[in-house]
Tab-separated table of C-alpha atoms in Angstrom:
chain	number	residue	atom	x	y	z
A	133	MET	CA	17.457	-81.417	-28.889
A	134	ILE	CA	19.987	-78.876	-30.202
A	135	SER	CA	23.542	-80.237	-30.072
A	136	MET	CA	26.193	-78.430	-28.044
A	137	MET	CA	28.198	-77.602	-31.165
A	138	LYS	CA	25.196	-76.009	-32.851
A	139	GLU	CA	24.283	-74.016	-29.752
A	140	ILE	CA	27.655	-72.820	-28.552
A	141	THR	CA	28.374	-70.162	-31.187
A	142	THR	CA	24.970	-68.546	-30.663
A	143	ARG	CA	25.584	-68.428	-26.931
A	144	LEU	CA	29.122	-67.108	-27.476
A	145	LYS	CA	27.770	-64.240	-29.582
A	146	GLU	CA	25.431	-63.359	-26.726
A	147	VAL	CA	28.348	-63.417	-24.271
A	148	ASN	CA	30.499	-61.251	-26.532
A	149	GLY	CA	27.634	-58.814	-26.983
A	150	ILE	CA	27.284	-58.447	-23.213
A	151	ILE	CA	31.008	-57.967	-22.652
A	152	SER	CA	31.532	-55.548	-25.546
A	153	GLY	CA	28.609	-53.454	-24.313
A	154	TYR	CA	29.764	-53.354	-20.703
A	155	ASP	CA	31.009	-49.877	-19.804
A	156	GLY	CA	31.724	-50.246	-16.099
A	157	GLY	CA	29.649	-50.059	-12.956
A	158	MET	CA	27.246	-52.699	-11.705
A	159	MET	CA	26.449	-55.234	-14.405
A	160	PRO	CA	22.702	-56.066	-14.611
A	161	PHE	CA	21.934	-59.408	-12.999
A	162	GLU	CA	20.450	-60.973	-16.133
A	163	GLN	CA	23.630	-60.244	-18.076
A	164	ALA	CA	25.805	-61.681	-15.313
A	165	PHE	CA	23.534	-64.731	-15.218
A	166	ALA	CA	23.906	-65.226	-18.989
A	167	LEU	CA	27.698	-65.225	-18.576
A	168	ALA	CA	27.457	-67.690	-15.698
A	169	ARG	CA	25.121	-70.045	-17.540
A	170	PHE	CA	27.406	-70.045	-20.576
A	171	TYR	CA	30.283	-71.145	-18.369
A	172	TYR	CA	28.328	-73.866	-16.566
A	173	ASP	CA	26.599	-75.157	-19.715
A	174	PHE	CA	29.827	-75.570	-21.686
A	175	GLN	CA	32.508	-76.213	-19.062
A	176	ASP	CA	32.338	-79.941	-19.835
A	177	THR	CA	34.506	-79.717	-22.937
A	178	ASN	CA	34.717	-83.515	-23.177
A	179	ALA	CA	31.000	-83.581	-23.991
A	180	LEU	CA	31.564	-80.868	-26.601
A	181	ILE	CA	34.382	-82.885	-28.202
A	182	ALA	CA	32.194	-85.992	-28.296
A	183	ASP	CA	29.455	-83.971	-29.994
A	184	ALA	CA	31.968	-82.664	-32.549
A	185	GLU	CA	33.193	-86.200	-33.269
A	186	ALA	CA	29.639	-87.355	-33.950
A	187	MET	CA	29.009	-84.366	-36.225
A	188	ALA	CA	32.258	-85.022	-38.121
A	189	GLY	CA	30.796	-88.283	-39.366
A	190	GLU	CA	27.344	-86.882	-40.093
A	191	ASN	CA	27.934	-83.370	-41.406
A	192	PRO	CA	31.598	-82.340	-41.637
A	193	GLU	CA	30.796	-79.243	-43.726
A	194	GLN	CA	28.546	-77.806	-41.046
A	195	LEU	CA	31.050	-78.759	-38.352
A	196	LYS	CA	33.757	-76.797	-40.172
A	197	GLU	CA	31.533	-73.715	-40.330
A	198	ILE	CA	30.809	-74.006	-36.618
A	199	ALA	CA	34.493	-74.511	-35.794
A	200	LEU	CA	35.460	-71.397	-37.781
A	201	SER	CA	32.794	-69.390	-35.970
A	202	LEU	CA	33.839	-70.869	-32.616
A	203	GLU	CA	37.452	-69.890	-33.205
A	204	ALA	CA	36.484	-66.349	-34.174
A	205	GLU	CA	34.064	-65.835	-31.293
A	206	THR	CA	36.453	-67.222	-28.676
A	207	ALA	CA	39.210	-64.976	-30.038
A	208	THR	CA	36.892	-61.998	-29.582
A	209	LEU	CA	36.081	-63.126	-26.054
A	210	LEU	CA	39.747	-63.493	-25.167
A	211	ASN	CA	40.476	-60.015	-26.530
A	212	ASN	CA	37.676	-58.438	-24.484
A	213	ILE	CA	37.779	-60.506	-21.301
A	214	GLY	CA	39.752	-57.784	-19.528
A	215	ARG	CA	36.570	-55.684	-19.450
A	216	LEU	CA	35.304	-58.023	-16.739
A	217	ASP	CA	38.223	-57.325	-14.403
A	218	GLY	CA	36.933	-55.890	-11.161
A	219	ILE	CA	33.327	-56.983	-11.623
A	220	ASP	CA	31.951	-58.085	-8.266
A	221	PHE	CA	29.888	-61.101	-9.292
A	222	ARG	CA	29.288	-61.985	-5.640
A	223	GLY	CA	27.941	-58.514	-5.006
A	224	ILE	CA	25.638	-58.759	-8.022
A	225	ALA	CA	24.341	-62.122	-6.806
A	226	ASN	CA	23.823	-60.988	-3.224
A	227	ALA	CA	21.987	-57.823	-4.284
A	228	HIS	CA	19.658	-59.861	-6.510
A	229	SER	CA	18.924	-62.378	-3.779
A	230	ARG	CA	18.338	-59.651	-1.164
A	231	ARG	CA	15.950	-57.800	-3.451
A	232	HIS	CA	13.758	-60.855	-3.922
A	233	HIS	CA	13.944	-61.688	-0.220
A	234	ALA	CA	12.757	-58.163	0.591
A	235	ILE	CA	9.788	-58.634	-1.748
A	236	PHE	CA	8.911	-61.888	0.002
A	237	GLN	CA	9.377	-60.384	3.465
A	238	GLU	CA	7.081	-57.470	2.629
A	239	ALA	CA	4.407	-59.848	1.348
A	240	SER	CA	4.796	-62.087	4.398
A	241	ASP	CA	4.537	-59.176	6.816
A	242	GLY	CA	1.495	-57.909	4.948
A	243	LEU	CA	-0.246	-61.227	5.567
A	244	ASN	CA	-0.114	-60.923	9.374
A	245	PRO	CA	-3.042	-58.456	9.795
A	246	TYR	CA	-5.341	-60.773	7.829
A	247	TRP	CA	-4.388	-63.719	10.015
A	248	LYS	CA	-4.892	-61.680	13.180
A	249	ARG	CA	-8.301	-60.518	11.965
A	250	TYR	CA	-9.376	-64.077	11.259
A	251	CYS	CA	-8.115	-65.286	14.651
A	252	GLY	CA	-9.929	-62.446	16.405
A	253	LEU	CA	-13.224	-63.211	14.664
A	254	ASN	CA	-12.826	-66.923	15.300
A	255	HIS	CA	-12.114	-66.270	18.969
A	256	ARG	CA	-15.246	-64.107	19.188
A	257	LEU	CA	-17.387	-67.066	18.141
A	258	ASP	CA	-16.522	-68.797	21.442
A	259	TYR	CA	-18.438	-66.101	23.326
A	260	LEU	CA	-21.583	-66.015	21.188
A	261	PRO	CA	-24.597	-68.288	21.689
A	262	LEU	CA	-24.462	-71.170	19.229
A	263	GLY	CA	-27.343	-70.922	16.770
A	264	SER	CA	-28.011	-67.257	17.467
A	265	LYS	CA	-28.298	-64.586	14.778
A	266	GLU	CA	-25.157	-62.926	16.127
A	267	TYR	CA	-23.270	-66.209	15.863
A	268	ALA	CA	-24.407	-66.798	12.265
A	269	GLU	CA	-23.351	-63.300	11.228
A	270	ALA	CA	-20.002	-63.564	13.007
A	271	GLU	CA	-19.387	-67.004	11.515
A	272	LYS	CA	-20.020	-65.664	8.020
A	273	GLU	CA	-17.646	-62.771	8.654
A	274	CYS	CA	-15.063	-65.209	10.019
A	275	GLU	CA	-15.318	-67.416	6.929
A	276	ALA	CA	-14.862	-64.393	4.666
A	277	ALA	CA	-11.805	-63.313	6.651
A	278	LYS	CA	-10.349	-66.829	6.395
A	279	ALA	CA	-10.944	-66.915	2.641
A	280	GLU	CA	-9.232	-63.539	2.226
A	281	HIS	CA	-6.265	-64.718	4.293
A	282	ASP	CA	-5.950	-67.956	2.326
A	283	ARG	CA	-6.056	-66.089	-0.978
A	284	ARG	CA	-3.272	-63.779	0.121
A	285	GLN	CA	-1.302	-66.684	1.593
A	286	THR	CA	-1.341	-68.349	-1.819
A	287	ASP	CA	0.246	-65.205	-3.252
A	288	VAL	CA	2.875	-65.204	-0.500
A	289	ARG	CA	3.752	-68.830	-1.244
A	290	ARG	CA	4.114	-67.995	-4.928
A	291	ILE	CA	6.405	-65.082	-4.060
A	292	TYR	CA	8.472	-67.346	-1.806
A	293	GLU	CA	8.857	-69.900	-4.591
A	294	GLU	CA	10.039	-67.082	-6.856
A	295	TYR	CA	12.511	-65.983	-4.184
A	296	GLU	CA	13.883	-69.539	-3.932
A	297	ARG	CA	14.195	-69.780	-7.722
A	298	GLU	CA	16.002	-66.451	-7.959
A	299	SER	CA	18.295	-67.418	-5.087
A	300	ARG	CA	19.350	-70.522	-7.011
A	301	ARG	CA	20.046	-68.382	-10.082
A	302	ALA	CA	21.999	-65.952	-7.921
A	303	GLY	CA	24.089	-68.900	-6.732
A	304	ASP	CA	25.342	-69.425	-10.293
A	305	VAL	CA	26.462	-65.802	-10.521
A	306	PHE	CA	27.956	-65.846	-7.011
A	307	SER	CA	30.458	-68.552	-7.988
A	308	LEU	CA	31.488	-67.007	-11.317
A	309	LYS	CA	34.885	-65.388	-11.910
A	310	ALA	CA	36.260	-63.734	-15.028
A	311	SER	CA	39.180	-66.187	-14.870
A	312	HIS	CA	36.694	-69.054	-15.310
A	313	LEU	CA	35.492	-67.592	-18.598
A	314	TYR	CA	39.065	-66.908	-19.716
A	315	ALA	CA	40.114	-70.515	-19.078
A	316	LEU	CA	37.049	-71.883	-20.866
A	317	ALA	CA	37.484	-69.565	-23.862
A	318	THR	CA	41.122	-70.635	-24.169
A	319	LYS	CA	40.138	-74.320	-24.192
A	320	LEU	CA	37.328	-73.730	-26.684
A	321	ASN	CA	39.644	-71.814	-28.988
A	322	GLY	CA	42.074	-74.722	-28.939
A	323	ILE	CA	39.270	-77.202	-29.595
A	324	ALA	CA	38.095	-75.176	-32.601
A	325	GLY	CA	41.617	-75.232	-34.044
A	326	SER	CA	41.931	-78.977	-33.482
A	327	ILE	CA	38.589	-79.637	-35.173
A	328	MET	CA	39.661	-77.722	-38.289
A	329	THR	CA	43.002	-79.538	-38.367
A	330	ASP	CA	41.271	-82.914	-38.116
A	331	LEU	CA	38.750	-82.001	-40.814
A	332	ASP	CA	41.546	-80.904	-43.150
A	333	ARG	CA	43.254	-84.244	-42.627
A	334	MET	CA	40.020	-86.079	-43.342
A	335	GLU	CA	39.585	-84.121	-46.569
A	336	LYS	CA	43.118	-85.062	-47.632
A	337	GLY	CA	42.457	-88.701	-46.757
A	338	GLU	CA	44.990	-88.795	-43.957
A	339	GLY	CA	42.509	-90.038	-41.380
A	340	ARG	CA	41.596	-88.414	-38.113
């Protein structure tokens, strides 16, 4: 499992790339989701500090490199965070959720004719003599109609599961605000500075 300290700078570079490339208008959902996931994955700064403390004892050189990169990347984020002002994250989330719901609704509506056809054929069997040639042919047609309906219903269920998954992802974006990222970047920048200060003290034999 990759530690938080080893992962955070890579994720920060992705975030900075998204923000620096944003030129206004509606941000693509996947980019907004990447920003949201960065916030939720690293908002527990106590866990990040604990990870840094463990790394300080195991590999202080690598920790210093990460801390330097963390300080630089968070500084970049803080300089560019104003680009996110005015972004309607709720609107992005709602549009994404509605799009996937529309896909599901279309698939669900498209299933109805196949169910009606099966029900009609099944109902017809009640009026045919049991054991007759007409009954056997109608029964075979009914079974084929049922199989076709069931196959398409499986697809509809898969589409619904996808809609539910995308709705959960949209929920992450819905709750995001630029101020959340600003507050987190500020804390992370401070943590990076503290890590370097502590490592310098360790190198000088002053203790942590």
